Tab-separated table of C-alpha atoms and ligand atoms in Angstrom:
chain	number	residue	atom	x	y	z
A	1	UNK	CA	-15.158	14.413	5.660
A	2	UNK	CA	-12.315	13.619	3.307
A	3	UNK	CA	-9.016	11.854	3.985
A	4	UNK	CA	-5.810	11.595	2.005
A	5	UNK	CA	-4.447	8.044	2.229
A	6	UNK	CA	-0.725	7.930	1.400
A	7	UNK	CA	0.320	4.364	0.643
A	8	UNK	CA	3.827	3.036	1.400
A	9	UNK	CA	6.025	6.016	0.413
A	10	UNK	CA	9.019	4.227	1.919
A	11	UNK	CA	12.696	4.068	0.992
A	12	UNK	CA	12.542	0.472	-0.234
A	13	UNK	CA	9.952	1.438	-2.869
A	14	UNK	CA	12.038	4.398	-4.086
A	15	UNK	CA	15.094	4.342	-6.390
A	16	UNK	CA	17.972	2.633	-4.565
A	17	UNK	CA	15.574	0.604	-2.414
A	18	UNK	CA	15.144	-3.166	-2.234
A	19	UNK	CA	11.908	-3.162	-4.247
A	20	UNK	CA	12.394	0.088	-6.107
A	21	UNK	CA	9.501	1.441	-8.137
A	22	UNK	CA	10.661	3.548	-11.096
A	23	UNK	CA	10.108	7.225	-10.281
A	24	UNK	CA	8.838	6.417	-6.786
A	25	UNK	CA	10.590	9.465	-5.342
A	26	UNK	CA	9.006	11.814	-7.903
A	27	UNK	CA	5.644	11.733	-6.161
A	28	UNK	CA	6.861	12.850	-2.726
A	29	UNK	CA	6.746	16.633	-3.259
A	30	UNK	CA	3.370	16.516	-5.061
A	31	UNK	CA	1.919	14.411	-2.210
A	32	UNK	CA	3.207	16.872	0.401
A	33	UNK	CA	1.530	19.662	-1.558
A	34	UNK	CA	-1.857	17.864	-1.336
A	35	UNK	CA	-1.855	17.275	2.416
A	36	UNK	CA	-3.305	20.664	3.382
A	37	UNK	CA	-6.471	20.062	1.343
A	38	UNK	CA	-7.820	17.249	3.556
A	39	UNK	CA	-9.624	16.806	6.879
A	40	UNK	CA	-7.265	13.944	7.710
A	41	UNK	CA	-3.975	12.554	6.428
A	42	UNK	CA	-3.269	8.840	6.922
A	43	UNK	CA	-0.001	7.133	5.987
A	44	UNK	CA	0.495	3.407	5.552
A	45	UNK	CA	3.792	1.658	6.177
A	46	UNK	CA	4.677	-1.800	4.861
A	47	UNK	CA	6.207	-3.390	7.969
A	48	UNK	CA	7.468	-6.948	7.677
A	49	UNK	CA	9.319	-9.029	10.253
A	50	UNK	CA	12.682	-10.383	9.008
A	51	UNK	CA	12.091	-13.638	7.126
A	52	UNK	CA	8.516	-12.722	6.188
A	53	UNK	CA	6.678	-15.414	4.202
A	54	UNK	CA	6.286	-13.056	1.208
A	55	UNK	CA	10.077	-12.919	0.769
A	56	UNK	CA	11.494	-15.171	-1.984
A	57	UNK	CA	14.500	-15.755	0.284
A	58	UNK	CA	12.226	-17.794	2.559
A	59	UNK	CA	11.250	-20.178	-0.240
A	60	UNK	CA	13.892	-22.723	-1.238
A	61	UNK	CA	14.720	-22.535	-4.952
A	62	UNK	CA	12.364	-19.651	-5.663
A	63	UNK	CA	13.325	-16.278	-7.103
A	64	UNK	CA	11.866	-12.832	-6.507
A	65	UNK	CA	8.808	-11.992	-8.638
A	66	UNK	CA	7.750	-15.630	-9.033
A	67	UNK	CA	4.259	-16.503	-7.820
A	68	UNK	CA	3.619	-19.159	-5.194
A	69	UNK	CA	0.497	-20.621	-3.661
A	70	UNK	CA	-0.148	-19.726	-0.006
A	71	UNK	CA	-2.968	-20.994	2.217
A	72	UNK	CA	-4.876	-17.814	1.304
A	73	UNK	CA	-4.225	-17.919	-2.472
A	74	UNK	CA	-1.539	-16.863	-4.951
A	75	UNK	CA	1.269	-14.698	-3.613
A	76	UNK	CA	4.048	-12.916	-5.505
A	77	UNK	CA	7.430	-13.607	-3.895
A	78	UNK	CA	9.265	-10.336	-3.285
A	79	UNK	CA	12.845	-9.390	-2.572
A	80	UNK	CA	13.346	-8.820	1.169
A	81	UNK	CA	11.902	-5.341	1.778
A	82	UNK	CA	10.498	-3.023	4.435
A	83	UNK	CA	11.913	-5.042	7.313
A	84	UNK	CA	10.687	-3.581	10.611
A	85	UNK	CA	13.050	-0.895	11.890
A	86	UNK	CA	15.314	-0.878	8.816
A	87	UNK	CA	16.175	2.217	6.755
A	88	UNK	CA	14.298	0.635	3.865
A	89	UNK	CA	11.112	0.557	5.919
A	90	UNK	CA	11.444	4.237	6.868
A	91	UNK	CA	9.380	6.800	5.020
A	92	UNK	CA	11.116	8.722	2.230
A	93	UNK	CA	12.987	11.460	4.128
A	94	UNK	CA	11.212	14.258	2.234
A	95	UNK	CA	7.691	12.972	3.009
A	96	UNK	CA	6.054	15.324	5.508
A	97	UNK	CA	5.177	12.641	8.048
A	98	UNK	CA	4.602	15.200	10.820
A	99	UNK	CA	1.362	16.131	9.056
A	100	UNK	CA	-0.076	12.618	9.409
A	101	UNK	CA	-2.941	12.028	11.868
A	102	UNK	CA	-2.420	8.271	11.734
A	103	UNK	CA	0.257	5.867	10.539
A	104	UNK	CA	-1.055	2.373	9.965
A	105	UNK	CA	1.368	-0.524	9.616
A	106	UNK	CA	0.604	-3.684	7.694
A	107	UNK	CA	2.255	-6.948	6.716
A	108	UNK	CA	3.540	-7.591	10.246
A	109	UNK	CA	2.057	-11.091	10.561
A	110	UNK	CA	4.820	-13.535	9.522
A	111	UNK	CA	2.568	-15.932	7.624
A	112	UNK	CA	0.449	-13.494	5.625
A	113	UNK	CA	1.100	-10.535	3.353
A	114	UNK	CA	-1.030	-7.402	3.348
A	115	UNK	CA	-1.208	-5.250	0.238
A	116	UNK	CA	-4.414	-3.508	1.240
A	117	UNK	CA	-4.547	-0.923	4.002
A	118	UNK	CA	-7.896	-2.457	5.045
A	119	UNK	CA	-7.526	-6.255	4.885
A	120	UNK	CA	-4.622	-8.658	4.727
A	121	UNK	CA	-4.211	-10.866	1.661
A	122	UNK	CA	-6.728	-13.391	3.013
A	123	UNK	CA	-9.274	-10.593	2.349
A	124	UNK	CA	-10.685	-11.276	5.830
A	125	UNK	CA	-8.245	-10.108	8.538
A	126	UNK	CA	-8.886	-6.388	9.133
A	127	UNK	CA	-6.123	-3.855	9.818
A	128	UNK	CA	-8.420	-1.597	11.849
A	129	UNK	CA	-8.285	1.299	9.384
A	130	UNK	CA	-11.985	1.062	8.493
A	131	UNK	CA	-12.987	1.623	12.111
A	132	UNK	CA	-10.646	4.591	12.468
A	133	UNK	CA	-12.000	6.306	9.365
A	134	UNK	CA	-15.650	5.643	10.200
A	135	UNK	CA	-15.325	6.818	13.772
A	136	UNK	CA	-13.857	10.063	12.454
A	137	UNK	CA	-16.789	10.499	10.076
A	138	UNK	CA	-14.664	10.115	6.955
A	139	UNK	CA	-16.581	8.892	3.921
A	140	UNK	CA	-14.396	10.124	1.078
A	141	UNK	CA	-10.868	8.853	0.382
A	142	UNK	CA	-8.230	10.092	-2.031
A	143	UNK	CA	-5.367	7.624	-2.486
A	144	UNK	CA	-1.811	8.204	-3.655
A	145	UNK	CA	1.507	6.384	-3.287
A	146	UNK	CA	3.314	3.139	-4.092
A	147	UNK	CA	2.826	0.883	-5.750
A	148	UNK	CA	-0.219	1.737	-7.872
A	149	UNK	CA	-0.729	-1.841	-9.091
A	150	UNK	CA	-0.329	-3.516	-5.687
A	151	UNK	CA	-0.902	-1.718	-2.408
A	152	UNK	CA	-2.709	1.332	-3.832
A	153	UNK	CA	-5.038	-0.759	-6.020
A	154	UNK	CA	-5.823	-3.352	-3.339
A	155	UNK	CA	-6.541	-0.559	-0.838
A	156	UNK	CA	-8.737	1.310	-3.311
A	157	UNK	CA	-10.780	-1.781	-4.239
A	158	UNK	CA	-11.310	-2.748	-0.587
A	159	UNK	CA	-12.293	0.808	0.366
A	160	UNK	CA	-14.811	0.999	-2.484
A	161	UNK	CA	-16.272	-2.390	-1.477
A	162	UNK	CA	-16.616	-1.062	2.085
A	163	UNK	CA	-18.682	1.824	0.745
A	164	UNK	CA	-16.184	4.692	0.787
A	165	UNK	CA	-16.126	7.161	-2.079
A	166	UNK	CA	-12.662	6.464	-3.529
A	167	UNK	CA	-10.488	8.429	-5.933
A	168	UNK	CA	-6.970	7.378	-6.980
A	169	UNK	CA	-4.734	10.125	-8.356
A	170	UNK	CA	-2.633	8.337	-10.969
A	171	UNK	CA	-0.046	11.086	-11.314
A	172	UNK	CA	0.635	10.840	-7.564
A	173	UNK	CA	1.357	7.094	-7.873
A	174	UNK	CA	3.951	4.897	-9.565
A	175	UNK	CA	3.556	1.230	-10.566
A	176	UNK	CA	5.724	-1.910	-10.439
A	177	UNK	CA	3.971	-3.308	-13.561
A	178	UNK	CA	4.840	-6.965	-13.219
A	179	UNK	CA	3.405	-9.220	-15.981
A	180	UNK	CA	0.463	-6.954	-16.761
A	181	UNK	CA	-0.277	-6.202	-13.123
A	182	UNK	CA	-1.029	-2.549	-13.897
A	183	UNK	CA	-3.706	-3.404	-16.478
A	184	UNK	CA	-5.255	-5.958	-14.092
A	185	UNK	CA	-5.202	-3.501	-11.192
A	186	UNK	CA	-6.736	-0.744	-13.315
A	187	UNK	CA	-9.557	-3.063	-14.454
A	188	UNK	CA	-10.194	-4.182	-10.854
A	189	UNK	CA	-10.381	-0.593	-9.636
A	190	UNK	CA	-12.765	0.389	-12.425
A	191	UNK	CA	-14.990	-2.619	-11.722
A	192	UNK	CA	-15.121	-1.717	-8.033
A	193	UNK	CA	-16.239	1.833	-8.821
A	194	UNK	CA	-12.982	3.579	-7.929
A	195	UNK	CA	-12.580	6.879	-9.703
A	196	UNK	CA	-9.173	6.980	-11.407
A	197	UNK	CA	-7.851	10.431	-12.146
B	1	LIG	C1	3.995	-3.528	-1.942
B	1	LIG	C2	4.822	-5.470	-2.816
B	1	LIG	C3	5.140	-5.928	-1.560
B	1	LIG	C4	3.369	-2.188	-2.196
B	1	LIG	C5	4.293	-3.977	-0.673
B	1	LIG	O1	3.482	-1.295	-1.338
B	1	LIG	O2	2.760	-2.020	-3.278
B	1	LIG	N1	4.250	-4.275	-3.009
B	1	LIG	N2	4.870	-5.163	-0.487
B	2	LIG	ZN1	5.589	-5.790	1.371
């Protein structure tokens, strides 16, 4: 059984959004076109409470895109984005969300960020997605979405470590590419056995 995992195709990651990824909106129609080819379609939604600890605005004297040290390790400080219930947190209006079997939200704990759809940034707190996929007999995952070098890559690496067969479709993703983050993410995915196409 094969699932399409659509990562964070939300307004804030598209042009005009708070943490816009260049060309983020270009992947929406191609992703919609893929949905019919899978046994399951799962969407993730970055879903932060206002004042989330990953927001630079919460850290006195710090600017967006700087890195800070959290209890669980290094954390990039982001502009405020994907605040629960805001337009920015909504899916891109053209994404065919009605075709999703499951929408999994992440990043809702105030003190910890969650790039991966499987574990929060402490690499220990599960989101519950693994159990959902396994109980549906899904062993193969194809991942697309935003951003390739953060949430897509972290999700792909975790899924591969959990034993799923993982493919990332690069042309159905767009990257932030912050200080070489795309090269690092690509190397991490390759090392974990993710197939990058
Ligand atoms: C993401 C940074 C902060 C992502 C989410 O979806 O890649 N990046 N929150
Ligand atoms: Zn976020």
